[in-house]
Tab-separated table of C-alpha atoms and ligand atoms in Angstrom:
chain	number	residue	atom	x	y	z
W	1	MET	CA	-22.592	12.937	11.032
W	2	ARG	CA	-20.088	10.556	8.803
W	3	LEU	CA	-17.825	11.635	6.289
W	4	SER	CA	-19.198	11.069	2.218
W	5	ALA	CA	-19.711	11.994	-0.997
W	6	VAL	CA	-23.734	13.826	0.620
W	7	THR	CA	-21.430	15.665	3.641
W	8	VAL	CA	-18.516	16.191	1.553
W	9	ASP	CA	-19.687	20.097	1.851
W	10	ARG	CA	-19.507	20.676	5.214
W	11	LEU	CA	-15.537	19.795	6.495
W	12	PRO	CA	-14.050	22.707	7.806
W	13	SER	CA	-12.088	25.193	4.709
W	14	ALA	CA	-8.664	24.004	5.802
W	15	VAL	CA	-9.653	20.271	4.638
W	16	VAL	CA	-7.744	20.252	0.937
W	17	ARG	CA	-10.048	18.731	-1.311
W	18	PRO	CA	-10.112	17.330	-5.031
W	19	ASP	CA	-10.841	19.468	-7.440
W	20	TYR	CA	-12.373	17.571	-10.624
W	21	ASP	CA	-15.451	15.416	-10.807
W	22	ARG	CA	-14.995	11.744	-9.013
W	23	ALA	CA	-18.029	10.672	-10.436
W	24	ALA	CA	-16.640	11.427	-14.485
W	25	GLN	CA	-14.016	9.136	-13.475
W	26	ARG	CA	-13.594	5.444	-14.799
W	27	ALA	CA	-11.697	2.963	-12.997
W	28	GLY	CA	-8.106	2.716	-14.066
W	29	ILE	CA	-5.917	0.863	-11.663
W	30	VAL	CA	-6.841	-1.505	-9.296
W	31	HIS	CA	-4.693	-2.241	-6.396
W	32	LEU	CA	-3.976	-5.468	-4.203
W	33	GLY	CA	-3.776	-4.485	-0.551
W	34	ILE	CA	-5.807	-1.380	0.114
W	35	GLY	CA	-4.291	-0.918	3.198
W	36	ALA	CA	-3.200	2.649	5.231
W	37	PHE	CA	0.045	2.755	3.302
W	38	HIS	CA	-1.808	2.753	0.116
W	39	ARG	CA	-3.797	5.390	1.087
W	40	ALA	CA	-2.063	7.335	2.399
W	41	HIS	CA	0.796	6.947	-0.471
W	42	GLN	CA	-0.005	5.859	-4.258
W	43	ALA	CA	-3.879	7.092	-3.351
W	44	VAL	CA	-2.390	10.879	-3.177
W	45	TYR	CA	0.143	11.092	-6.138
W	46	THR	CA	-2.566	9.583	-7.865
W	47	ASP	CA	-5.389	11.829	-5.968
W	48	ALA	CA	-2.553	15.072	-7.652
W	49	ALA	CA	-2.385	13.224	-11.271
W	50	MET	CA	-6.130	13.730	-11.419
W	51	THR	CA	-6.545	16.774	-9.866
W	52	GLY	CA	-3.917	18.278	-12.276
W	53	GLY	CA	-6.275	16.651	-15.161
W	54	ASP	CA	-5.717	13.963	-15.570
W	55	ARG	CA	-8.536	11.386	-16.388
W	56	ASP	CA	-9.966	7.825	-15.788
W	57	TRP	CA	-7.436	6.549	-12.860
W	58	ALA	CA	-10.068	5.630	-10.172
W	59	ILE	CA	-8.527	2.725	-7.918
W	60	THR	CA	-10.669	-0.403	-7.361
W	61	GLY	CA	-9.255	-1.291	-4.398
W	62	VAL	CA	-8.633	-4.839	-3.512
W	63	SER	CA	-8.486	-6.514	0.236
W	64	LEU	CA	-7.091	-9.734	-0.040
W	65	ARG	CA	-8.281	-10.859	3.084
W	66	SER	CA	-10.263	-8.534	6.001
W	67	PRO	CA	-13.786	-6.322	5.011
W	68	VAL	CA	-11.657	-3.821	7.717
W	69	VAL	CA	-11.070	-0.923	5.062
W	70	ARG	CA	-14.263	-1.866	2.694
W	71	ASP	CA	-16.784	-2.214	6.688
W	72	ALA	CA	-14.531	1.672	6.926
W	73	ILE	CA	-14.474	4.108	3.728
W	74	GLY	CA	-17.465	2.187	1.078
W	75	PRO	CA	-20.285	3.464	3.409
W	76	GLN	CA	-18.278	6.702	2.381
W	77	ASP	CA	-18.282	6.849	-1.642
W	78	GLY	CA	-14.698	5.685	-0.777
W	79	LEU	CA	-13.363	9.289	0.841
W	80	TYR	CA	-11.085	9.664	3.329
W	81	THR	CA	-8.673	11.871	5.151
W	82	VAL	CA	-4.516	11.710	4.957
W	83	THR	CA	-3.971	13.984	7.901
W	84	GLU	CA	-0.001	14.571	8.392
W	85	ARG	CA	1.096	15.471	11.573
W	86	SER	CA	5.098	16.912	12.745
W	87	ALA	CA	5.888	19.200	14.786
W	88	ASP	CA	5.044	22.143	12.966
W	89	GLY	CA	1.390	20.783	12.986
W	90	ALA	CA	-1.389	18.932	11.201
W	91	ARG	CA	-2.436	19.821	7.849
W	92	SER	CA	-5.462	17.771	7.047
W	93	SER	CA	-6.098	16.484	2.907
W	94	LEU	CA	-9.779	14.751	1.443
W	95	ILE	CA	-8.316	12.092	-0.878
W	96	GLY	CA	-11.168	10.579	-3.779
W	97	ALA	CA	-9.181	8.488	-6.069
W	98	VAL	CA	-10.139	5.774	-4.131
W	99	ARG	CA	-13.389	4.560	-6.224
W	100	ASP	CA	-14.461	1.127	-4.681
W	101	VAL	CA	-13.196	-1.602	-2.290
W	102	ILE	CA	-13.670	-5.327	-3.139
W	103	VAL	CA	-13.004	-8.220	-0.336
W	104	ALA	CA	-11.657	-11.196	-2.750
W	105	PRO	CA	-12.702	-13.882	-0.307
W	106	GLU	CA	-16.217	-12.353	-0.541
W	107	ALA	CA	-16.453	-11.756	-4.103
W	108	PRO	CA	-13.621	-12.805	-6.365
W	109	ASP	CA	-15.356	-13.006	-9.311
W	110	ALA	CA	-15.682	-8.812	-8.812
W	111	VAL	CA	-11.599	-8.290	-8.948
W	112	ALA	CA	-11.078	-10.444	-11.225
W	113	ARG	CA	-14.138	-8.057	-13.497
W	114	ALA	CA	-11.901	-5.361	-12.830
W	115	LEU	CA	-8.651	-6.569	-13.221
W	116	ALA	CA	-9.902	-7.743	-16.650
W	117	SER	CA	-12.170	-4.438	-17.482
W	118	PRO	CA	-10.391	-2.382	-20.322
W	119	ASP	CA	-10.408	0.142	-18.681
W	120	THR	CA	-7.693	-1.090	-16.098
W	121	ARG	CA	-4.212	-0.235	-17.579
W	122	ILE	CA	-1.840	-0.493	-13.570
W	123	VAL	CA	-2.323	-3.199	-10.622
W	124	THR	CA	-1.051	-1.540	-7.616
W	125	LEU	CA	0.513	-3.754	-4.999
W	126	THR	CA	1.053	-3.366	-1.761
W	127	VAL	CA	0.406	-6.681	0.152
W	128	THR	CA	3.369	-6.753	2.107
W	129	GLU	CA	6.732	-8.958	1.582
W	130	LYS	CA	4.308	-12.212	2.480
W	131	GLY	CA	2.392	-11.799	0.359
W	132	TYR	CA	4.366	-12.742	-2.608
W	133	HIS	CA	4.901	-16.236	-1.300
W	134	ARG	CA	8.421	-17.043	-1.563
W	135	LEU	CA	10.908	-18.557	0.837
W	136	PRO	CA	13.507	-17.031	2.416
W	137	ASP	CA	15.446	-18.220	-0.742
W	138	GLY	CA	13.628	-15.417	-2.643
W	139	ALA	CA	11.757	-18.709	-4.813
W	140	LEU	CA	8.211	-18.907	-4.822
W	141	ASP	CA	6.690	-20.915	-2.439
W	142	VAL	CA	4.981	-23.421	-4.820
W	143	ALA	CA	3.736	-26.033	-1.752
W	144	VAL	CA	1.617	-22.795	-1.210
W	145	MET	CA	0.702	-21.896	-4.187
W	146	GLU	CA	-0.918	-25.831	-4.559
W	147	ARG	CA	-2.852	-25.418	-1.163
W	148	ALA	CA	-4.161	-22.100	-0.854
W	149	GLU	CA	-6.052	-20.438	-3.085
W	150	GLY	CA	-6.548	-16.474	-3.083
W	151	THR	CA	-3.128	-15.064	-3.462
W	152	ILE	CA	-1.724	-12.298	-5.499
W	153	TYR	CA	-0.681	-14.944	-8.104
W	154	HIS	CA	-4.039	-17.072	-8.418
W	155	HIS	CA	-6.589	-13.456	-9.030
W	156	LEU	CA	-3.158	-12.189	-11.317
W	157	ALA	CA	-3.171	-15.086	-12.865
W	158	ARG	CA	-7.310	-15.535	-13.969
W	159	ALA	CA	-6.966	-12.117	-15.352
W	160	LEU	CA	-4.212	-12.268	-17.498
W	161	ALA	CA	-6.181	-15.253	-19.046
W	162	ASP	CA	-8.812	-13.369	-19.442
W	163	ARG	CA	-7.328	-10.623	-20.610
W	164	ARG	CA	-5.818	-12.520	-23.076
W	165	ALA	CA	-8.935	-14.306	-24.633
W	166	ALA	CA	-10.941	-10.939	-24.440
W	167	GLY	CA	-8.332	-9.633	-26.611
W	168	LEU	CA	-7.233	-6.831	-24.032
W	169	PRO	CA	-4.064	-5.165	-23.558
W	170	GLY	CA	-1.672	-6.582	-20.936
W	171	LEU	CA	-1.390	-4.781	-17.209
W	172	THR	CA	1.765	-2.736	-15.639
W	173	LEU	CA	2.196	-4.613	-12.237
W	174	LEU	CA	3.768	-2.389	-10.282
W	175	SER	CA	4.882	-3.658	-6.632
W	176	CYS	CA	5.270	-1.074	-3.888
W	177	ASP	CA	6.036	-3.704	-1.192
W	178	ASN	CA	9.317	-2.434	0.759
W	179	LEU	CA	12.077	-6.034	-1.522
W	180	ALA	CA	15.406	-5.432	-3.236
W	181	ASP	CA	13.856	-5.379	-6.970
W	182	ASN	CA	10.168	-5.659	-6.061
W	183	GLY	CA	9.416	-5.622	-9.526
W	184	GLY	CA	11.664	-8.406	-10.577
W	185	ALA	CA	10.798	-10.275	-8.207
W	186	LEU	CA	6.949	-10.351	-9.083
W	187	SER	CA	7.496	-10.955	-12.289
W	188	ALA	CA	10.101	-13.770	-11.622
W	189	ALA	CA	6.852	-15.457	-9.141
W	190	LEU	CA	4.094	-14.722	-11.549
W	191	THR	CA	6.570	-16.393	-15.215
W	192	ASN	CA	6.920	-19.108	-12.524
W	193	TRP	CA	3.532	-19.444	-11.387
W	194	LEU	CA	2.526	-18.830	-15.173
W	195	ASN	CA	4.912	-21.940	-16.310
W	196	ARG	CA	2.929	-24.253	-13.946
W	197	ILE	CA	-0.110	-23.748	-15.112
W	198	ASP	CA	-0.500	-22.645	-18.541
W	199	PRO	CA	3.020	-21.818	-20.301
W	200	ALA	CA	1.298	-19.812	-23.632
W	201	LEU	CA	-0.006	-17.526	-20.548
W	202	ALA	CA	3.295	-16.939	-19.484
W	203	VAL	CA	4.791	-16.455	-23.159
W	204	TRP	CA	1.775	-13.902	-23.186
W	205	PHE	CA	2.504	-11.701	-19.793
W	206	ALA	CA	6.306	-11.815	-21.258
W	207	ALA	CA	5.305	-9.683	-24.883
W	208	GLU	CA	1.840	-7.634	-22.844
W	209	CYS	CA	2.656	-6.928	-19.543
W	210	LYS	CA	5.471	-5.421	-17.556
W	211	CYS	CA	6.632	-5.181	-13.921
W	212	PRO	CA	8.074	-1.939	-13.368
W	213	ALA	CA	10.696	-1.603	-9.837
W	214	SER	CA	9.688	1.100	-7.922
W	215	MET	CA	10.657	2.869	-3.836
W	216	VAL	CA	8.366	4.103	-1.963
W	217	ASP	CA	8.421	6.005	0.960
W	218	ARG	CA	6.147	7.275	3.639
W	219	ILE	CA	6.034	6.303	7.540
W	220	VAL	CA	1.981	5.292	8.290
W	221	PRO	CA	1.601	4.295	11.820
W	222	ALA	CA	-2.084	2.577	11.590
W	223	PRO	CA	-4.186	4.608	13.351
W	224	SER	CA	-4.739	4.699	16.592
W	225	PRO	CA	-8.647	4.830	18.272
W	226	ASN	CA	-7.357	8.492	18.962
W	227	ASP	CA	-6.134	9.397	16.079
W	228	LEU	CA	-9.454	8.687	14.660
W	229	ALA	CA	-10.759	10.935	17.699
W	230	ASP	CA	-8.674	13.978	16.998
W	231	ILE	CA	-9.501	13.790	13.254
W	232	ALA	CA	-12.297	13.427	14.018
W	233	GLN	CA	-12.248	17.033	15.957
W	234	ILE	CA	-10.274	18.247	12.919
W	235	LEU	CA	-13.095	17.167	10.675
W	236	ASN	CA	-16.167	17.895	12.517
W	237	MET	CA	-17.289	14.473	11.541
W	238	GLN	CA	-16.210	10.866	11.236
W	239	ASP	CA	-13.542	9.369	9.150
W	240	THR	CA	-13.544	6.060	9.619
W	241	GLY	CA	-10.843	5.546	6.729
W	242	ALA	CA	-8.611	8.400	8.422
W	243	VAL	CA	-4.797	8.376	8.272
W	244	VAL	CA	-1.672	9.330	9.414
W	245	THR	CA	1.203	9.861	8.349
W	246	GLU	CA	3.909	12.116	8.093
W	247	PRO	CA	4.978	15.457	5.930
W	248	PHE	CA	7.453	13.529	3.341
W	249	ARG	CA	6.685	11.183	0.646
W	250	GLN	CA	9.221	9.114	-2.103
W	251	TRP	CA	7.998	7.781	-4.990
W	252	VAL	CA	11.124	6.525	-7.009
W	253	ILE	CA	9.459	4.627	-10.416
W	254	GLU	CA	10.461	2.349	-12.644
W	255	ASP	CA	10.096	4.134	-16.098
W	256	ARG	CA	8.768	0.952	-17.651
W	257	PHE	CA	5.319	1.012	-18.371
W	258	ALA	CA	3.049	-1.349	-20.714
W	259	GLY	CA	1.055	1.358	-22.050
W	260	PRO	CA	-0.996	4.422	-20.494
W	261	ARG	CA	0.042	6.232	-17.040
W	262	PRO	CA	-1.036	8.585	-14.967
W	263	ARG	CA	1.050	12.114	-14.068
W	264	TRP	CA	2.599	11.112	-11.098
W	265	GLU	CA	4.754	13.372	-11.320
W	266	LEU	CA	2.071	15.704	-10.275
W	267	GLY	CA	2.177	14.417	-6.906
W	268	GLY	CA	6.123	14.680	-6.952
W	269	ALA	CA	7.009	10.765	-7.917
W	270	ALA	CA	10.337	10.651	-10.167
W	271	PHE	CA	10.628	8.231	-13.312
W	272	VAL	CA	13.967	6.708	-13.669
W	273	ALA	CA	15.681	4.111	-15.327
W	274	ASP	CA	17.389	2.327	-12.811
W	275	VAL	CA	15.703	2.227	-9.177
W	276	ALA	CA	18.422	0.122	-7.580
W	277	PRO	CA	20.426	2.755	-5.764
W	278	TYR	CA	17.326	4.065	-4.294
W	279	GLU	CA	15.889	0.642	-3.551
W	280	ALA	CA	18.690	-0.528	-1.800
W	281	ALA	CA	19.451	2.727	0.840
W	282	LYS	CA	15.863	2.885	1.084
W	283	LEU	CA	15.868	-0.348	2.472
W	284	ARG	CA	18.725	-0.957	3.872
W	285	MET	CA	19.106	2.050	6.030
W	286	LEU	CA	15.678	2.926	7.012
W	287	ASN	CA	14.238	0.195	6.637
W	288	GLY	CA	16.720	-2.065	8.186
W	289	ALA	CA	17.221	1.134	10.842
W	290	HIS	CA	13.533	0.506	11.514
W	291	SER	CA	13.619	-3.193	12.292
W	292	ALA	CA	17.010	-2.843	14.183
W	293	LEU	CA	14.305	0.058	16.301
W	294	ALA	CA	11.538	-2.536	16.593
W	295	TYR	CA	13.734	-5.255	17.802
W	296	LEU	CA	16.209	-3.581	20.377
W	297	GLY	CA	13.486	-1.273	21.143
W	298	LEU	CA	10.712	-3.532	22.210
W	299	LEU	CA	13.677	-5.048	24.432
W	300	ALA	CA	14.180	-2.454	26.162
W	301	GLY	CA	11.287	-1.693	27.213
W	302	HIS	CA	9.796	0.693	24.513
W	303	ALA	CA	6.660	1.036	22.425
W	304	HIS	CA	7.009	3.795	19.929
W	305	VAL	CA	10.004	4.680	17.753
W	306	HIS	CA	10.351	7.787	18.305
W	307	GLU	CA	11.092	6.731	22.395
W	308	ALA	CA	12.518	3.799	20.762
W	309	ILE	CA	14.905	6.594	18.978
W	310	ALA	CA	15.831	8.888	22.255
W	311	ASP	CA	17.133	6.366	24.449
W	312	PRO	CA	20.965	7.008	23.577
W	313	ALA	CA	22.095	3.281	24.262
W	314	ILE	CA	19.479	3.071	21.636
W	315	ARG	CA	20.810	5.369	19.260
W	316	THR	CA	24.297	5.087	18.886
W	317	VAL	CA	23.401	1.817	17.486
W	318	ILE	CA	20.824	3.111	14.911
W	319	GLU	CA	23.493	5.740	13.866
W	320	GLN	CA	26.705	3.627	13.207
W	321	LEU	CA	23.817	0.712	11.553
W	322	ILE	CA	22.515	3.706	9.394
W	323	ARG	CA	26.347	5.439	8.665
W	324	ASP	CA	28.684	3.005	8.793
W	325	GLU	CA	27.510	-0.539	7.806
W	326	ALA	CA	23.796	-0.171	5.742
W	327	ALA	CA	24.865	3.192	3.777
W	328	ALA	CA	28.706	1.617	3.258
W	329	SER	CA	27.298	-0.951	1.345
W	330	LEU	CA	25.580	0.928	-0.718
W	331	ASP	CA	27.339	1.760	-4.620
W	332	PRO	CA	24.873	5.413	-4.547
W	333	ALA	CA	24.325	7.373	-8.142
W	334	PRO	CA	25.215	10.419	-8.780
W	335	GLY	CA	23.684	13.057	-6.904
W	336	GLN	CA	22.471	10.467	-4.530
W	337	GLY	CA	23.398	12.514	-0.939
W	338	LEU	CA	23.131	9.002	1.567
W	339	SER	CA	25.250	11.227	4.702
W	340	ALA	CA	21.755	14.149	4.085
W	341	TYR	CA	19.981	10.773	3.370
W	342	ALA	CA	20.346	9.678	7.236
W	343	ALA	CA	20.044	12.360	8.661
W	344	ALA	CA	17.111	13.437	7.477
W	345	LEU	CA	15.793	9.674	8.458
W	346	LEU	CA	16.909	10.591	11.895
W	347	ALA	CA	14.440	13.377	12.212
W	348	ARG	CA	11.709	11.428	10.959
W	349	PHE	CA	12.489	8.943	13.448
W	350	ALA	CA	12.678	10.948	16.549
W	351	ASN	CA	9.140	12.168	15.301
W	352	PRO	CA	7.055	13.144	18.741
W	353	ALA	CA	3.794	13.932	16.498
W	354	LEU	CA	3.048	10.892	14.395
W	355	PRO	CA	3.535	7.491	17.322
W	356	HIS	CA	4.641	4.397	15.176
W	357	ARG	CA	4.258	0.870	17.506
W	358	LEU	CA	7.262	-1.296	17.736
W	359	ALA	CA	5.566	-4.296	17.932
W	360	GLN	CA	3.992	-2.919	14.106
W	361	ILE	CA	7.305	-3.173	12.500
W	362	ALA	CA	8.339	-5.830	14.576
W	363	THR	CA	5.897	-8.087	12.634
W	364	ASP	CA	6.834	-11.014	9.657
W	365	GLY	CA	10.974	-9.750	10.277
W	366	SER	CA	12.103	-13.497	8.633
W	367	GLN	CA	10.722	-11.574	5.306
W	368	LYS	CA	12.254	-9.143	6.088
W	369	ILE	CA	15.745	-9.175	7.672
W	370	VAL	CA	17.066	-10.273	4.032
W	371	GLN	CA	16.996	-7.307	1.692
W	372	ARG	CA	17.284	-5.355	5.249
W	373	TRP	CA	20.486	-6.889	7.458
W	374	LEU	CA	21.252	-10.273	5.611
W	375	GLU	CA	22.176	-8.112	1.880
W	376	PRO	CA	24.266	-5.399	3.716
W	377	LEU	CA	25.897	-7.350	5.929
W	378	ALA	CA	26.485	-9.512	2.909
W	379	VAL	CA	28.187	-6.957	0.719
W	380	ASN	CA	30.078	-5.492	3.518
W	381	GLN	CA	31.761	-9.026	4.165
W	382	ALA	CA	32.810	-8.871	0.672
W	383	ARG	CA	34.841	-6.038	1.496
W	384	GLY	CA	36.264	-6.417	4.535
W	385	ARG	CA	34.013	-4.824	7.106
W	386	THR	CA	33.070	-5.925	10.322
W	387	CYS	CA	28.943	-4.200	11.279
W	388	PRO	CA	28.795	-4.845	14.756
W	389	ALA	CA	24.943	-2.402	15.014
W	390	THR	CA	23.567	-4.722	12.590
W	391	LEU	CA	24.446	-7.745	14.139
W	392	ARG	CA	23.580	-6.240	17.774
W	393	ALA	CA	20.382	-5.551	16.379
W	394	LEU	CA	20.019	-9.359	14.210
W	395	ALA	CA	20.930	-10.849	18.066
W	396	ALA	CA	17.869	-8.568	18.827
W	397	TRP	CA	15.310	-10.764	16.474
W	398	ILE	CA	16.826	-14.081	17.663
W	399	VAL	CA	15.923	-13.627	20.715
W	400	HIS	CA	12.987	-11.399	20.406
W	401	VAL	CA	11.639	-14.646	17.750
W	402	ARG	CA	12.371	-17.591	20.304
W	403	GLY	CA	8.777	-16.778	21.520
W	404	ASP	CA	9.112	-16.097	25.111
W	405	GLY	CA	8.803	-12.370	25.333
W	406	GLU	CA	6.316	-10.227	23.012
W	407	PRO	CA	4.068	-12.046	20.664
W	408	VAL	CA	5.944	-13.365	17.299
W	409	ALA	CA	3.573	-12.730	15.334
W	410	ASP	CA	5.014	-13.825	11.865
W	411	PRO	CA	4.111	-16.890	9.534
W	412	MET	CA	7.366	-18.668	10.499
W	413	ALA	CA	6.578	-18.330	13.943
W	414	ASN	CA	6.293	-21.777	14.698
W	415	LYS	CA	9.248	-23.128	12.350
W	416	LEU	CA	11.467	-20.801	14.401
W	417	ALA	CA	10.224	-21.613	17.514
W	418	VAL	CA	10.953	-25.500	16.764
W	419	ILE	CA	14.570	-24.385	15.441
W	420	TRP	CA	15.080	-22.918	18.824
W	421	ALA	CA	13.914	-25.237	21.162
W	422	GLY	CA	16.000	-27.936	18.310
W	423	ALA	CA	19.050	-25.613	18.871
W	424	GLY	CA	19.611	-23.539	22.303
W	425	ARG	CA	21.467	-20.679	22.545
W	426	GLU	CA	24.251	-22.835	21.371
W	427	GLY	CA	23.628	-23.857	18.253
W	428	ILE	CA	20.592	-20.857	16.817
W	429	ILE	CA	23.301	-18.850	15.056
W	430	ASP	CA	24.014	-21.991	12.167
W	431	ALA	CA	20.890	-23.215	13.029
W	432	LEU	CA	19.780	-19.946	11.456
W	433	PHE	CA	23.005	-18.756	8.860
W	434	GLY	CA	24.716	-21.534	8.770
W	435	GLN	CA	25.796	-23.463	5.412
W	436	HIS	CA	22.632	-25.460	5.890
W	437	GLY	CA	20.722	-22.948	7.737
W	438	LEU	CA	17.342	-22.091	7.605
W	439	TYR	CA	18.426	-18.702	5.624
W	440	ALA	CA	20.948	-20.473	3.370
W	441	ALA	CA	21.744	-17.314	1.556
W	442	PRO	CA	23.048	-14.445	0.876
W	443	TRP	CA	25.234	-14.050	4.302
W	444	HIS	CA	26.757	-16.704	6.642
W	445	PRO	CA	28.153	-15.355	9.705
W	446	ASN	CA	32.250	-15.637	9.785
W	447	ASP	CA	33.991	-16.069	13.374
W	448	GLU	CA	34.380	-12.839	13.960
W	449	ASP	CA	30.366	-11.778	13.556
W	450	LYS	CA	29.771	-15.449	15.388
W	451	SER	CA	31.357	-14.681	18.470
W	452	ILE	CA	29.480	-10.633	18.341
W	453	LEU	CA	26.122	-12.108	17.887
W	454	THR	CA	27.326	-14.581	20.726
W	455	ARG	CA	28.698	-11.366	22.983
W	456	ALA	CA	24.841	-10.020	21.885
W	457	LEU	CA	23.187	-12.469	22.536
W	458	HIS	CA	24.138	-13.249	25.978
W	459	ALA	CA	23.687	-9.427	26.403
W	460	LEU	CA	19.976	-9.381	25.428
W	461	GLY	CA	18.647	-12.635	25.855
S	1	CS2	C1	8.507	-1.086	8.233
S	1	CS2	C2	7.928	0.042	7.209
S	1	CS2	O1	6.654	-2.032	8.685
S	1	CS2	C3	7.799	-1.609	8.195
S	1	CS2	O2	8.612	-2.820	8.384
S	1	CS2	O3	9.219	-0.694	7.915
S	1	CS2	O4	6.346	-0.268	6.565
S	1	CS2	C4	8.195	1.647	6.859
S	1	CS2	O5	7.286	2.583	7.764
S	1	CS2	C5	8.526	2.364	5.344
S	1	CS2	O6	8.590	1.489	4.289
S	1	CS2	C6	8.248	3.958	5.147
S	1	CS2	O7	8.210	4.182	3.887
């Protein structure tokens, strides 16, 4: 038996269910990039808002590339479960917020119709760092845009033009990706693109749409076949769209919308005037530590986060990175307790009930290191502080992208391999981070940084 609108009543009573009339809800949200993270995060908050009485915020999910999610939850009428796992046990909830999944390359017109529907007021995005097609300095990679159809900018530009032509209101475009100032980054890149293709549309976009920033947090490993088998035991039926996650979740959203929004606060979201302090803390402390665990952990032969953080040599580096380097680079908001946050992160990483593959976190490092490591390195440098732990992590990434160990899953894998081949171990630091290096901003190593990096490169690689 498989989960669907027909079988849903046969779920065990311990599974928490939404209590609104799913079929009666109109779709107010289009989500670009519907993967496990969205299903365990924004969709859960939206479900809470509708359970709390909000109406017409059903989600149309869009997969920008693969049909996997559509095939997993389409036959289940959009239904799937979220299971929170920790040392204390497991708790499953049924999520009803997703109405439909469109596979963009198969049906670009259906994506355009959903985005240009009068019911749609919000577009949320989890398209990963590389989905923004930015160069290492943050500028839009216009060459890619001109070569390839089907990026977020193509879909959004078409939708905005359709909405303007139909006299419809603008949209709130809400990035939920791990980028610094994700809303500003999306707005700047889209404006750049619109100015190239239709400058009047850029003016309409600026007047009618808003791109609030948001900080999203929940650890959601890609579900493994074992996870799906465990969930089938709990549910007494198959759920091919099931996701497993930790009990913790957090969403801090800049309160700047172009129109109505669901009361995501009913699911625990916080609306604030300035997301930046929360976003920087999350990117540098959680994600920065995650990437460090990934590259140092893989080099030490570990497979999962909870195993790497249990390795005393790695744990020492991670604690130092989080507390003495990442936290030290921040300017926290009043009441934002960084030391409690650090302690909570270390406990979350140690969760033995949620195996999180280091190789998953190691993907796309070229797109992640700026906001996770290079920006805090630059701030600390300006404040006169050296960051041995972050530099050790950076050395582990440099060794990783040489490409002779674990496979390098990264849009810049080839480019990095070519740079390595040309520069060798003597020249690689300058080739990546020197004045004319690949990462021309925001950080260049000083002499002390270079000698720490060089020693670590020898020790690790
Ligand atoms: C991870 C994130 O894969 C990665 O790069 O660091 O997906 C991380 O699990 C989430 O941001 C947690 O909120």
